[in-house]
CSV table of C-alpha atoms and ligand atoms in Angstrom, one decimal:
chain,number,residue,atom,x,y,z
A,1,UNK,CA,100.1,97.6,140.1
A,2,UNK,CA,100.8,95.5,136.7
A,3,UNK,CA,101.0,98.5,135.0
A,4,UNK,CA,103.5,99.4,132.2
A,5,UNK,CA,104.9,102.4,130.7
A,6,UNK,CA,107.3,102.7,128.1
A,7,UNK,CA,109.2,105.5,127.4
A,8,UNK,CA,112.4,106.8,125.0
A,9,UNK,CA,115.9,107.3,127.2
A,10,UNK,CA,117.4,109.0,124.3
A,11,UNK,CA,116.1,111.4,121.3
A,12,UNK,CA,113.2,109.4,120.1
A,13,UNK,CA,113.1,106.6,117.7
A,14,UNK,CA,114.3,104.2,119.9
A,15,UNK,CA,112.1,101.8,118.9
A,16,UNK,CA,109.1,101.6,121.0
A,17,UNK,CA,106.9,100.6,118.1
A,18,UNK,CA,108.2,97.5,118.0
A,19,UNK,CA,108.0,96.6,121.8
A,20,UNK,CA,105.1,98.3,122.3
A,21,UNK,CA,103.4,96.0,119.7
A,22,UNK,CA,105.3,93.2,121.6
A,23,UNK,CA,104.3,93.6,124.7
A,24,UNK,CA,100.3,94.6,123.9
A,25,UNK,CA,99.8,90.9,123.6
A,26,UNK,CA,100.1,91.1,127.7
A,27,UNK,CA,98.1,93.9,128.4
A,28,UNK,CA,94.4,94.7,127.4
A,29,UNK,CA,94.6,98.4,127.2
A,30,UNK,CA,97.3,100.5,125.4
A,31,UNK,CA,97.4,104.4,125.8
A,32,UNK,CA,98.8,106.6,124.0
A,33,UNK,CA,99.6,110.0,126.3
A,34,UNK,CA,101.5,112.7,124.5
A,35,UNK,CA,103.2,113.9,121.5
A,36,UNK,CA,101.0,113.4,118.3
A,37,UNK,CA,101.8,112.6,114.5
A,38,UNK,CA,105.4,114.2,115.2
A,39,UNK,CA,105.8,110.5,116.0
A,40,UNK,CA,106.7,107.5,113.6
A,41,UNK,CA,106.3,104.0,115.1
A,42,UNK,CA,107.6,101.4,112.6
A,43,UNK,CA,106.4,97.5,113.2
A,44,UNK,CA,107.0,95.0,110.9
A,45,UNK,CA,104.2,92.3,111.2
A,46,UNK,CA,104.0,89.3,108.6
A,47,UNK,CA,106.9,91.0,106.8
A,48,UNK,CA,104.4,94.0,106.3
A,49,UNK,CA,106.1,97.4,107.5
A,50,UNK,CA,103.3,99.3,109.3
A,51,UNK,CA,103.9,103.4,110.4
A,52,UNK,CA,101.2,104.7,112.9
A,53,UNK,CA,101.8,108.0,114.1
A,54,UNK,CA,98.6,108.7,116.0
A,55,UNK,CA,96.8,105.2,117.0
A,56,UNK,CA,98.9,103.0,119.9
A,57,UNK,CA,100.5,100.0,117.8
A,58,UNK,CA,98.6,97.7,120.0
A,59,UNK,CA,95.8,98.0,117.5
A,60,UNK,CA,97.5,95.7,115.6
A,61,UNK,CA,96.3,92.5,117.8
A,62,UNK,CA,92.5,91.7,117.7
A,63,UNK,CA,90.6,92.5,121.6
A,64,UNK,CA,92.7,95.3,122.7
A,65,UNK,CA,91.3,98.6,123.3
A,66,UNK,CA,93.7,101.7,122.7
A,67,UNK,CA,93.4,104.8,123.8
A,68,UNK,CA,94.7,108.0,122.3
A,69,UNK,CA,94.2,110.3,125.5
A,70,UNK,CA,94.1,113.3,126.0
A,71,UNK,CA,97.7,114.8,126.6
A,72,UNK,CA,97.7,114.4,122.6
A,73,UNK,CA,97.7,116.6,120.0
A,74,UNK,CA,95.6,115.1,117.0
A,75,UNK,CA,95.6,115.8,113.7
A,76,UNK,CA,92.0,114.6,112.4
A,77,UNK,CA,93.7,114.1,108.6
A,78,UNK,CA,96.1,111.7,109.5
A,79,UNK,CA,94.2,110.0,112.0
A,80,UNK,CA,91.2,109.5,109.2
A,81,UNK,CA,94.2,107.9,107.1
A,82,UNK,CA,95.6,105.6,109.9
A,83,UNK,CA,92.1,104.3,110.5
A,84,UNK,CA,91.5,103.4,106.7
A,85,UNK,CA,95.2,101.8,106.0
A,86,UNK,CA,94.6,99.7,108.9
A,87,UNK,CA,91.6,98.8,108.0
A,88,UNK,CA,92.8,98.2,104.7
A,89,UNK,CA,94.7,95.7,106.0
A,90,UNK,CA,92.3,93.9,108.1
A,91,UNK,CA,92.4,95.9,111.2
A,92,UNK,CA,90.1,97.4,113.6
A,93,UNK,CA,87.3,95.6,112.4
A,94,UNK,CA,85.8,96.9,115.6
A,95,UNK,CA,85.8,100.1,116.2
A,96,UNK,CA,85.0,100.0,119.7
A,97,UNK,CA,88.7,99.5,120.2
A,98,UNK,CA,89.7,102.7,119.8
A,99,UNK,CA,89.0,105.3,122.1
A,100,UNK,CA,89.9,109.1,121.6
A,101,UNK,CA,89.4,111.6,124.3
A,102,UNK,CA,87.3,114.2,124.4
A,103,UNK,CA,89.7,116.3,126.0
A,104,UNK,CA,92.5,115.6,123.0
A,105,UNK,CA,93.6,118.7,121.7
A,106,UNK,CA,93.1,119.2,117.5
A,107,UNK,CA,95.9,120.0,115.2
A,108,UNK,CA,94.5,122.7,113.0
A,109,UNK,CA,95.7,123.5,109.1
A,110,UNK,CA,97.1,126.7,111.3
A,111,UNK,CA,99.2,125.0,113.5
A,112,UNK,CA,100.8,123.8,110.6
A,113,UNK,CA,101.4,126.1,108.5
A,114,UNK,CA,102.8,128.6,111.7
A,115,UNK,CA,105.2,125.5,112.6
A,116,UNK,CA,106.3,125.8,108.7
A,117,UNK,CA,106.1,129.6,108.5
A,118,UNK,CA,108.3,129.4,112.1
A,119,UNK,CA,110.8,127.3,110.9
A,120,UNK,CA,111.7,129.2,107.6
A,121,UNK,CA,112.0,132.3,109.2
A,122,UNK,CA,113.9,131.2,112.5
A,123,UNK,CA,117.6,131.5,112.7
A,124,UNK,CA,118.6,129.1,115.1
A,125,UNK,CA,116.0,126.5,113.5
A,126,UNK,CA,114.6,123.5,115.7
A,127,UNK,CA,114.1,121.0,112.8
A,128,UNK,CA,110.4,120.5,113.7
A,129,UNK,CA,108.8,117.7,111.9
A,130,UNK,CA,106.1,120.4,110.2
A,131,UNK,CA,103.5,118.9,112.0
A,132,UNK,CA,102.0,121.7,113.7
A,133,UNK,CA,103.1,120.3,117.5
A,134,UNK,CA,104.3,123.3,118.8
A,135,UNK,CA,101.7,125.6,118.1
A,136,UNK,CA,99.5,122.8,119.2
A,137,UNK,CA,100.4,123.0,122.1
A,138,UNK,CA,101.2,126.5,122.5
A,139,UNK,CA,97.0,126.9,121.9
A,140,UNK,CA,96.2,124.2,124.6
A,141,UNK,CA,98.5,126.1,127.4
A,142,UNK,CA,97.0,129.7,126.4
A,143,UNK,CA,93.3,128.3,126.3
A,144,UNK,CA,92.7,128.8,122.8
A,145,UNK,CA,92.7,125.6,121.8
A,146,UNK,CA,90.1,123.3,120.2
A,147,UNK,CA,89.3,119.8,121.6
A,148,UNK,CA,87.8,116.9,120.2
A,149,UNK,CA,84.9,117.3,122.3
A,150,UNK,CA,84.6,121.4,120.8
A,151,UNK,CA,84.7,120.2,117.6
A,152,UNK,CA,82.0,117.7,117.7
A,153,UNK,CA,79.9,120.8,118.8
A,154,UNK,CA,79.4,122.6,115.1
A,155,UNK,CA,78.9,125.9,116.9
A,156,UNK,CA,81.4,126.1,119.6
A,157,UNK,CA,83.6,124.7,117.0
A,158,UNK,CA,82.8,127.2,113.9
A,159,UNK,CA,83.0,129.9,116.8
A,160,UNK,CA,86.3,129.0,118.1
A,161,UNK,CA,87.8,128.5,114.7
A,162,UNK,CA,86.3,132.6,113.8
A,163,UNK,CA,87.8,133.7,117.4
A,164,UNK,CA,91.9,131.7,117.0
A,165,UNK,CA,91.6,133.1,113.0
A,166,UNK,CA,91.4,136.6,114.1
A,167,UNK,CA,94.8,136.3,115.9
A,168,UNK,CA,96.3,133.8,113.5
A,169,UNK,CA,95.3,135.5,110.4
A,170,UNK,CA,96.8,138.8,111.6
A,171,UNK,CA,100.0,136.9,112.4
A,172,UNK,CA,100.2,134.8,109.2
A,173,UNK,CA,99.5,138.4,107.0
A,174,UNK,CA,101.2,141.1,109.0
A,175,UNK,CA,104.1,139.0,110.2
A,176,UNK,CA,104.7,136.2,108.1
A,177,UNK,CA,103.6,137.8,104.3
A,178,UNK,CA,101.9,134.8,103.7
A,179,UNK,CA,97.8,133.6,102.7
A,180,UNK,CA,95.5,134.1,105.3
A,181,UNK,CA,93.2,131.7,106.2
A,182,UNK,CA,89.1,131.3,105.4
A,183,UNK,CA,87.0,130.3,108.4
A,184,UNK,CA,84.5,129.5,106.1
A,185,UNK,CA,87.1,126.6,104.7
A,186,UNK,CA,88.2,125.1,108.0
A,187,UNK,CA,84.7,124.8,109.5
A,188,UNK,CA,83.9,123.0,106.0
A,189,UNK,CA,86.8,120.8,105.5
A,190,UNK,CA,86.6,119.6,109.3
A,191,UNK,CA,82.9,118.2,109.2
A,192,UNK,CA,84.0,115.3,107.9
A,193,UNK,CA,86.6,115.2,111.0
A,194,UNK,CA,83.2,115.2,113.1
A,195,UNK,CA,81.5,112.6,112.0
A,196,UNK,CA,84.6,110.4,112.3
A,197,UNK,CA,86.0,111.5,116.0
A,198,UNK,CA,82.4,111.2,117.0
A,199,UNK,CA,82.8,107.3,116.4
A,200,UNK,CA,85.5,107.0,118.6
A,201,UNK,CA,85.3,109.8,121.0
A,202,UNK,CA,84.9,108.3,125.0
A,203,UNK,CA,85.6,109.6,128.2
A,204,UNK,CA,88.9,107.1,128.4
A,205,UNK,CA,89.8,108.7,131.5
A,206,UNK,CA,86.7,107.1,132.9
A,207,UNK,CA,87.3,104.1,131.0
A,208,UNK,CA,91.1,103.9,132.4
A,209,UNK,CA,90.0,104.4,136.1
A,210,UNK,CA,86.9,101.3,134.8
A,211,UNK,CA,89.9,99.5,133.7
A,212,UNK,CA,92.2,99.9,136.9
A,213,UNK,CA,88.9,98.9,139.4
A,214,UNK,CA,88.4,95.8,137.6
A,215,UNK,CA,92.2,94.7,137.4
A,216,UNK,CA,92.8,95.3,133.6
A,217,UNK,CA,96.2,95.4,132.5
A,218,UNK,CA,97.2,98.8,130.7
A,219,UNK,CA,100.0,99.6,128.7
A,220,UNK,CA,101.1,103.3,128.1
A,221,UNK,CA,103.2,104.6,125.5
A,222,UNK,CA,105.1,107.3,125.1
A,223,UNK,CA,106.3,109.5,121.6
A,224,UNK,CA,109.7,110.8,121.3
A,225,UNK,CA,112.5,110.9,123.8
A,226,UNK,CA,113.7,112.4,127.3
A,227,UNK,CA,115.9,114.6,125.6
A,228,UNK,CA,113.2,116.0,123.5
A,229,UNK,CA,111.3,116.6,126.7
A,230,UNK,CA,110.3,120.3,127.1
A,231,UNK,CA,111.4,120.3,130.9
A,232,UNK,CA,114.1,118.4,130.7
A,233,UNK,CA,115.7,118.0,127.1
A,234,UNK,CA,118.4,119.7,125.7
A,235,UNK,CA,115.6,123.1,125.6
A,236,UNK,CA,115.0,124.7,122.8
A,237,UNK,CA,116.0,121.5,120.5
A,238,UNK,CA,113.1,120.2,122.1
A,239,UNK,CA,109.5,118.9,121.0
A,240,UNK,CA,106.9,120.5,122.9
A,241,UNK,CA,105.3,118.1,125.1
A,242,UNK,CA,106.6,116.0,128.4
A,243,UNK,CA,108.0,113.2,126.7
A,244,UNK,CA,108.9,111.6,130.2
A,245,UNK,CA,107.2,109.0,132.6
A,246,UNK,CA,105.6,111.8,135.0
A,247,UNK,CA,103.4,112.9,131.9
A,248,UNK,CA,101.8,109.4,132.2
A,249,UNK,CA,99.2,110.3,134.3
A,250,UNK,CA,98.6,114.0,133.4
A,251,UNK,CA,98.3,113.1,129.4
A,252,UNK,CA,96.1,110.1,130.5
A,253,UNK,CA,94.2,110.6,133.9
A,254,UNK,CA,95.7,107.4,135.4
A,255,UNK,CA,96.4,108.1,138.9
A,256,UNK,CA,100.2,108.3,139.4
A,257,UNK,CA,99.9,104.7,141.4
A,258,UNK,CA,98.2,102.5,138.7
A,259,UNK,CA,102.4,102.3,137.1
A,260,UNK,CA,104.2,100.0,138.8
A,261,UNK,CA,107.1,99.4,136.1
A,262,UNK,CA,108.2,101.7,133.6
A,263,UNK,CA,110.4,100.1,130.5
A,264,UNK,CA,113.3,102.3,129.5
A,265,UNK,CA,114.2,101.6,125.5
A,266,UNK,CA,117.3,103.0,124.1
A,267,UNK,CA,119.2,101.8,121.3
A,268,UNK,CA,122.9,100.4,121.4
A,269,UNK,CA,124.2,103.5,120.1
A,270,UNK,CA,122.5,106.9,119.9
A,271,UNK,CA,120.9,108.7,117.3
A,272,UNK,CA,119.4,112.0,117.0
A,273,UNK,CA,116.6,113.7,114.0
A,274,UNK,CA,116.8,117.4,114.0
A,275,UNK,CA,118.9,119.9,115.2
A,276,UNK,CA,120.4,120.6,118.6
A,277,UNK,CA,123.4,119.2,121.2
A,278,UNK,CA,125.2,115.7,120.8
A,279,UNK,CA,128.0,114.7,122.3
A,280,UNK,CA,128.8,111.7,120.9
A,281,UNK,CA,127.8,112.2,117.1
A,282,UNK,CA,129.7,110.7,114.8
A,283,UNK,CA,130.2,113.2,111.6
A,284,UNK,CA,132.3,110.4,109.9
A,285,UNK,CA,132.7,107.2,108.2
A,286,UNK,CA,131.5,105.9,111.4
A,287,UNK,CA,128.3,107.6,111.5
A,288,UNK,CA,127.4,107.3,108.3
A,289,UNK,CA,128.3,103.0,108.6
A,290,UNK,CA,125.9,103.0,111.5
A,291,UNK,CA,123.1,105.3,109.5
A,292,UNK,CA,123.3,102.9,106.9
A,293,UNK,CA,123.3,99.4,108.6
A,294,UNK,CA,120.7,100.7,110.9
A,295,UNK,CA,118.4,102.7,108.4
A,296,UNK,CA,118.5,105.6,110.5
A,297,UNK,CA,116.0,107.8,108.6
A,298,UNK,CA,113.3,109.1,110.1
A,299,UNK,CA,110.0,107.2,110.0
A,300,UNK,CA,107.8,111.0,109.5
A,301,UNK,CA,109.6,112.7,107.5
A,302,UNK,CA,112.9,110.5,105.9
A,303,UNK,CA,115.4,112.7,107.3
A,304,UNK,CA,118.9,111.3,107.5
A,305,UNK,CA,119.2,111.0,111.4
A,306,UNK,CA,122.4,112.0,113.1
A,307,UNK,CA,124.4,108.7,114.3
A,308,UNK,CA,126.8,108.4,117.4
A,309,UNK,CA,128.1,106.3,120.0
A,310,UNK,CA,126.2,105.4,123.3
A,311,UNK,CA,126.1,108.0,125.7
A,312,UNK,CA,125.4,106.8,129.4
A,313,UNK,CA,125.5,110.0,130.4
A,314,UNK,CA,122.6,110.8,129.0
A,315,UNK,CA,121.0,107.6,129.8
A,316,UNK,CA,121.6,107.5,133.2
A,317,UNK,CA,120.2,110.7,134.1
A,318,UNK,CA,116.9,109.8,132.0
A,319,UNK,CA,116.6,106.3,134.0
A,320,UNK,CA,116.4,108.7,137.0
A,321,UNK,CA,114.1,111.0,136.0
A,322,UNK,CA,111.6,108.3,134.6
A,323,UNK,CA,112.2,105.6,137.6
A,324,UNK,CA,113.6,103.2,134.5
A,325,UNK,CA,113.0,99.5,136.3
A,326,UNK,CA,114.4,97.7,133.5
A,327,UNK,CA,115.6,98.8,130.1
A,328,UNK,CA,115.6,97.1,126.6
A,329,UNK,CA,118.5,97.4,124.4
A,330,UNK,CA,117.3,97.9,120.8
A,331,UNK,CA,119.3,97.2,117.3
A,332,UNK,CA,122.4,95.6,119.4
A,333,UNK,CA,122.4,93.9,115.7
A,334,UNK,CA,123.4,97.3,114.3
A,335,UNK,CA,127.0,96.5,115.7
A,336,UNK,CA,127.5,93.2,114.3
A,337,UNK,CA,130.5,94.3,112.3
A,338,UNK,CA,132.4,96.7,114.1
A,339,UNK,CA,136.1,95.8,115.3
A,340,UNK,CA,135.5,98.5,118.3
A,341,UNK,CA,132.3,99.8,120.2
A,342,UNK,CA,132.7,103.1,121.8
A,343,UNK,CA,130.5,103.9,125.1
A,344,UNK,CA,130.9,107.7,126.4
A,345,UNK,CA,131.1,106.9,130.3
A,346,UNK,CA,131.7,110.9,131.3
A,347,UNK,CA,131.7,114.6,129.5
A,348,UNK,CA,135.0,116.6,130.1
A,349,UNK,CA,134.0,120.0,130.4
A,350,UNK,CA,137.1,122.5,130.6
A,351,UNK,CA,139.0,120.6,133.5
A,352,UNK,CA,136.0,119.2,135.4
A,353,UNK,CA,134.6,115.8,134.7
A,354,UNK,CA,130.6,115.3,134.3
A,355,UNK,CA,128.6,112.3,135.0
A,356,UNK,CA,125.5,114.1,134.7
A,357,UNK,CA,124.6,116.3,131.6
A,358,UNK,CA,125.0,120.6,131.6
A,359,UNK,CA,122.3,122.3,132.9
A,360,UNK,CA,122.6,124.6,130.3
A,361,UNK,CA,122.4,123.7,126.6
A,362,UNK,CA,124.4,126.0,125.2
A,363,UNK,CA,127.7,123.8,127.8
A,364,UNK,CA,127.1,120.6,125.5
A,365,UNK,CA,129.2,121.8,122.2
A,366,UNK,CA,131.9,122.2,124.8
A,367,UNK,CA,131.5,119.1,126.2
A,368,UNK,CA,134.0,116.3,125.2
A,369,UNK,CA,132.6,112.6,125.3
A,370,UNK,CA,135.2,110.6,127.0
A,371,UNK,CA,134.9,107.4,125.8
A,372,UNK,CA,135.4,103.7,126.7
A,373,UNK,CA,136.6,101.0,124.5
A,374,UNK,CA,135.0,97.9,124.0
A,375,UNK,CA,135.8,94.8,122.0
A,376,UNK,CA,133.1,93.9,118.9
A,377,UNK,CA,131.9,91.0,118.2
A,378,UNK,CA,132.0,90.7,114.8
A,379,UNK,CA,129.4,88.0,114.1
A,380,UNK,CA,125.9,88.3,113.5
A,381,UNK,CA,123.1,88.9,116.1
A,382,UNK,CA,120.1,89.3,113.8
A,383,UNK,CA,117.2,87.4,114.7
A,384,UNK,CA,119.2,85.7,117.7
A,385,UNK,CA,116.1,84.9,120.2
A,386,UNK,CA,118.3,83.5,123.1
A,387,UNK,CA,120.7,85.6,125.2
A,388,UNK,CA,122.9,82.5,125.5
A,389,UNK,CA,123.1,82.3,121.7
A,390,UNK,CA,124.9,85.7,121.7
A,391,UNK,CA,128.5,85.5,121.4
A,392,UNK,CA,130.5,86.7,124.1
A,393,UNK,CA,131.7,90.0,122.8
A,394,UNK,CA,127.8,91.3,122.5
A,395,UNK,CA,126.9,89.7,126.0
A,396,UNK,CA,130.0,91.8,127.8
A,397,UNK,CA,129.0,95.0,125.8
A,398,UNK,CA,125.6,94.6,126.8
A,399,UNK,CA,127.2,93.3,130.7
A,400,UNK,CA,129.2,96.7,130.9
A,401,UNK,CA,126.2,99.0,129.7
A,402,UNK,CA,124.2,97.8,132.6
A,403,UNK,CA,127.3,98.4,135.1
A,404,UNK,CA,127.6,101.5,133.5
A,405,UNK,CA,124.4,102.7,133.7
A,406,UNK,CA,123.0,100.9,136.9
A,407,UNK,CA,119.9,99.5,135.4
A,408,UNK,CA,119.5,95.9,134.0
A,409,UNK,CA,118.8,94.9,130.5
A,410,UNK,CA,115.5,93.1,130.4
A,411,UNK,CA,114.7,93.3,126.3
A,412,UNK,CA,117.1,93.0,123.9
A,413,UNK,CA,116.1,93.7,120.1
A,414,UNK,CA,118.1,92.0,117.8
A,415,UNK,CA,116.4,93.2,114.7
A,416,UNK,CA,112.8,95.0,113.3
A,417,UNK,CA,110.6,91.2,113.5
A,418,UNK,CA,108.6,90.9,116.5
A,419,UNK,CA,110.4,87.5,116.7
A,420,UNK,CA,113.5,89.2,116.7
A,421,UNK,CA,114.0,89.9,120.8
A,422,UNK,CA,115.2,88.1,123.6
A,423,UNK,CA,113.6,88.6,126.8
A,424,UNK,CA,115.1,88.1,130.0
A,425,UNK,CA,112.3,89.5,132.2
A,426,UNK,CA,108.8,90.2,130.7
A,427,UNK,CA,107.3,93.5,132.7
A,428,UNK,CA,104.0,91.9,132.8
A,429,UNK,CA,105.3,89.2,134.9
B,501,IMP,P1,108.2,118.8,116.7
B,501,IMP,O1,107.9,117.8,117.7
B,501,IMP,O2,107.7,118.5,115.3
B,501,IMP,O3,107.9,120.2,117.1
B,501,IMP,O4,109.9,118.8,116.5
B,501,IMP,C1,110.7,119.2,117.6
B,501,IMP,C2,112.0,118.4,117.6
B,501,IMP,O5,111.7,117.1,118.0
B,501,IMP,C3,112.7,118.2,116.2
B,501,IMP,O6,114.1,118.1,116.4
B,501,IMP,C4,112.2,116.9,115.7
B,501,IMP,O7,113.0,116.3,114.8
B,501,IMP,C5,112.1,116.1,117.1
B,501,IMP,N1,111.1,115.0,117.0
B,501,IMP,C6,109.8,115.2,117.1
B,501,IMP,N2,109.2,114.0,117.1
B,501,IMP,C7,110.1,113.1,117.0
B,501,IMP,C8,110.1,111.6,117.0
B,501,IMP,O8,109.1,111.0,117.0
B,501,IMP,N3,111.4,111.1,116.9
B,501,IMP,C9,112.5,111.8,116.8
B,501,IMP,N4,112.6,113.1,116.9
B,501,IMP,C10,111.4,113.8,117.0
């Protein structure tokens, strides 16, 4: 039961890149389970920045095998350009370590363009990244979807790309206005996709269950956050795949007992890309201080992201729902040089008080944060490696977040460097 999963407490970019790559140095298997290049993971290694989107930042240590499995949604272009930046840069020298499944669901030039078409038409738009997720998905739950292992058979695969055209084409003309698509192009353009995913393609959930019988530690790593969750984020402002712990095992074929410790990261504040509820955004000078200190833009598509104060009303309700054992506190250095911190303990909603978020999503513009008042600091954190080198301001923020929120801080992340994080409990160990 040394197994680890990480996961986002809040709206995505948390940070899991960066402890992700951290803590693959303990673990010799790191799988990737859901979301696809939607994701941005930033790592800074040797003062290089490095953005994967697809391939589990563990590939960035020699020996490690990582898995993209199959609750993904892979786009073969970007992949293709992962692969030959990091190997650019001295990576994967063996491709043996990395494994795609068979079962992976492909992102097709379709699913982008109807994720793009979708958006400009749509009044109350989501702010999708344009990747093609959502209709992604949306094939993969209907059955019309094309795997990795369907495209690596040129007939099935030229068959299935005639048979989703027929609907997509009539969609794209009759409903959008807008260029149909040529079979003939697709089947073309994707050969090259073949003879790359053939390289790579594995049964991984054989592999994982190989891995589990012979004690091999795994790692799993989730994309975006709780509250981009289908089931259980702030619906429809949502990505379209579970974002949450329980998704492990479905998006991977681990058996729900190989986890026995699930890492929660959230940053010191909260920040949100796209549109949709939250209640502790800060549409002032405030927000745009923290955007700017923390470079909140978006590591896919370089949107300003929306800043705000920690809400623990979010995050305790997503340590529930992904049995959180310990969490790691990311950018506390973000706060360095402000006179007041604000935590939102509670929603007022009319005259009642909420602890837990609405049900409904359409209650959060009426909910009011009420907040809690903290002392700052107002000294620097960055690069601080000890938790007794903090000064005492950061320590009793960081002291009242865990009362707050009932789980204890085991990572802190006190800037992008690898180097930069204290650990208190390693969840290896
Ligand atoms: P989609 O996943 O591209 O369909 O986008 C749906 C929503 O999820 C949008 O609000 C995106 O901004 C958001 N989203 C998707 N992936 C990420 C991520 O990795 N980090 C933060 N937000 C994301």
């Amino acid at each position: 039961m040394s197994n680890v999963g990480v996961v986002g407490i809040q709206w995505g970019d948390e940070g899991k890149g960066k402890i992700i790559d951290i803590l693959s140095e303990y673990a010799d298997v790191i799988v990737r389970f859901q979301g696809g290049a939607n994701a941005g993971h930033t790592i800074v290694v040797g003062g290089k920045k490095v953005i994967l989107h697809l391939i589990p930042s563990g590939i960035l240590h020699e020996k490690k095998y990582c898995i993209i499995g199959n609750g993904v949604v892979l786009d073969p272009g970007i992949l293709e350009q992962e692969i030959n930046d990091l190997k650019s840069i001295g990576y994967i020298k063996d491709d043996k370590r990395l494994m795609i499944s068979g079962l992976t669901h492909i992102i097709m030039p379709y699913h982008k363009k109807l994720d793009m078409l979708r958006e400009s038409k749509k009044k109350n738009k989501i702010g999708t990244t344009g990747r093609g997720i959502g209709p992604a998905y949306e094939d993969k739950v209907s059955r019309m979807g094309i795997r990795v292992i369907d495209l690596l058979d040129k007939k099935m695969f030229s068959d299935m790309v005639k048979e989703n055209l027929e609907i997509k084409n009539f969609i794209i003309k009759k409903y959008y206005k807008d260029q149909p698509f040529k079979a003939r192009e697709i089947i073309k353009s994707y050969e090259v996709y073949r003879k790359l995913l053939k390289k790579y393609t594995t049964d991984t959930t054989q592999f994982i269950h190989k891995c589990q019988q012979e004690g091999k530690k795994m790692l799993f790593e989730g994309a975006q956050g709780t509250y981009l969750d289908v089931d259980h984020g702030t619906y429809p402002f949502v990505t379209s795949s579970n974002t949450v712990s329980g998704n492990i095992f479905s998006g991977s074929g681990a058996p729900p007992t190989s986890v026995g410790y699930i890492l929660g990261i959230c940053k010191a504040y909260t920040t949100r890309v796209g549109e949709g509820p939250f209640p502790t955004e800060l549409s002032d000078e405030t927000g745009e201080r923290i955007r700017k200190i923390g470079g909140e833009y978006g590591a896919t598509t370089n949107r300003p992201r929306r800043c705000g104060w920690f809400d623990a009303v979010i995050v305790r309700r997503a340590l529930k729902l992904n049995g959180v054992k310990g969490l790691c506190m990311m950018k506390l250095d973000v706060l360095d040089e402000f006179d007041k911190i604000r935590v939102c303990t509670k929603y007022k909603l009319g005259n009642r008080f909420l602890t837990d978020p609405p049900m409904a999503t359409t209650s959060y513009p009426k909910c009011e944060p009420v907040y809690e008042d903290i002392d700052g600091w107002n000294s620097p954190t960055r690069g601080i490696t000890s938790y007794g080198d903090l000064p005492l301001n950061a320590r009793k923020y960081l002291k009242r977040l865990e009362e707050i929120v009932g789980v204890n801080i085991d990572i802190i992340s006190t800037g992008p460097e690898r180097e930069s994080t204290i650990v208190l409990k390693n969840p290896f160990e």
